Amino acid sequence: NRNNIHGNSVTYEIFNLRENSLSAVDGTGNWWSTTDLTTIGAQIYDWSEDSAVSFVSTDPFATGTLGTAGPN
């Protein structure tokens, strides 16, 4: 959490393979280079793409670049 997650040369910024029977992955508090939930969701491979894996929770998210975090 509290990372600047954007600008990588990949299809998904987060590619989740955690089994759906487990709890959601905590992806909150990060800056995604946007505040649009649809755009953030498009950067994550999770239950939305494959019901066999768990959901990645992103809300609440940072509303701007986190100065104390790494670039991605």
Coordinates of C-alpha atoms in Angstrom, one line a residue, residues 10-61:
V10 CA 2.5 -4.4 -18.9
T11 CA -1.2 -5.1 -19.6
Y12 CA -2.0 -5.2 -15.9
E13 CA -0.3 -3.3 -13.1
I14 CA -1.5 -6.0 -10.7
F15 CA -1.9 -9.6 -11.8
N16 CA -3.7 -11.4 -9.0
L17 CA -3.6 -15.2 -8.8
R18 CA -4.8 -15.6 -5.3
E19 CA -7.5 -18.2 -5.0
N20 CA -11.1 -16.9 -4.8
S21 CA -11.7 -18.9 -1.6
L22 CA -9.3 -16.5 0.2
S23 CA -10.0 -13.0 1.2
A24 CA -9.6 -10.0 -1.1
V25 CA -6.1 -8.6 -1.8
D26 CA -5.6 -5.2 -0.2
G27 CA -4.6 -2.7 -2.9
T28 CA -5.9 0.4 -1.1
G29 CA -4.0 3.6 -0.6
N30 CA -2.1 3.5 -3.9
W31 CA -1.9 6.2 -6.6
W32 CA -2.9 4.8 -10.0
S33 CA -2.3 7.9 -12.1
T34 CA -6.1 8.4 -12.1
T35 CA -9.1 8.7 -9.7
D36 CA -11.5 6.9 -12.1
L37 CA -12.5 3.5 -10.6
T38 CA -13.2 2.0 -14.0
T39 CA -9.7 3.0 -15.2
I40 CA -8.1 1.7 -12.0
G41 CA -10.1 -1.6 -12.4
A42 CA -8.8 -2.0 -16.0
Q43 CA -5.3 -2.0 -14.6
I44 CA -5.9 -5.1 -12.4
Y45 CA -6.3 -8.7 -13.3
D46 CA -8.6 -10.2 -10.6
W47 CA -12.1 -11.6 -10.1
S48 CA -13.4 -9.3 -12.7
E49 CA -11.5 -11.2 -15.4
D50 CA -11.4 -14.6 -13.7
S51 CA -13.8 -15.8 -11.1
A52 CA -11.3 -18.4 -9.9
V53 CA -9.2 -15.7 -8.3
S54 CA -10.0 -13.2 -5.6
F55 CA -10.9 -9.5 -5.8
V56 CA -8.3 -6.7 -5.4
S57 CA -9.7 -3.9 -3.3
T58 CA -8.5 -0.5 -4.4
D59 CA -10.9 1.9 -2.6
P60 CA -9.9 4.2 -0.9
F61 CA -7.1 5.1 -3.2

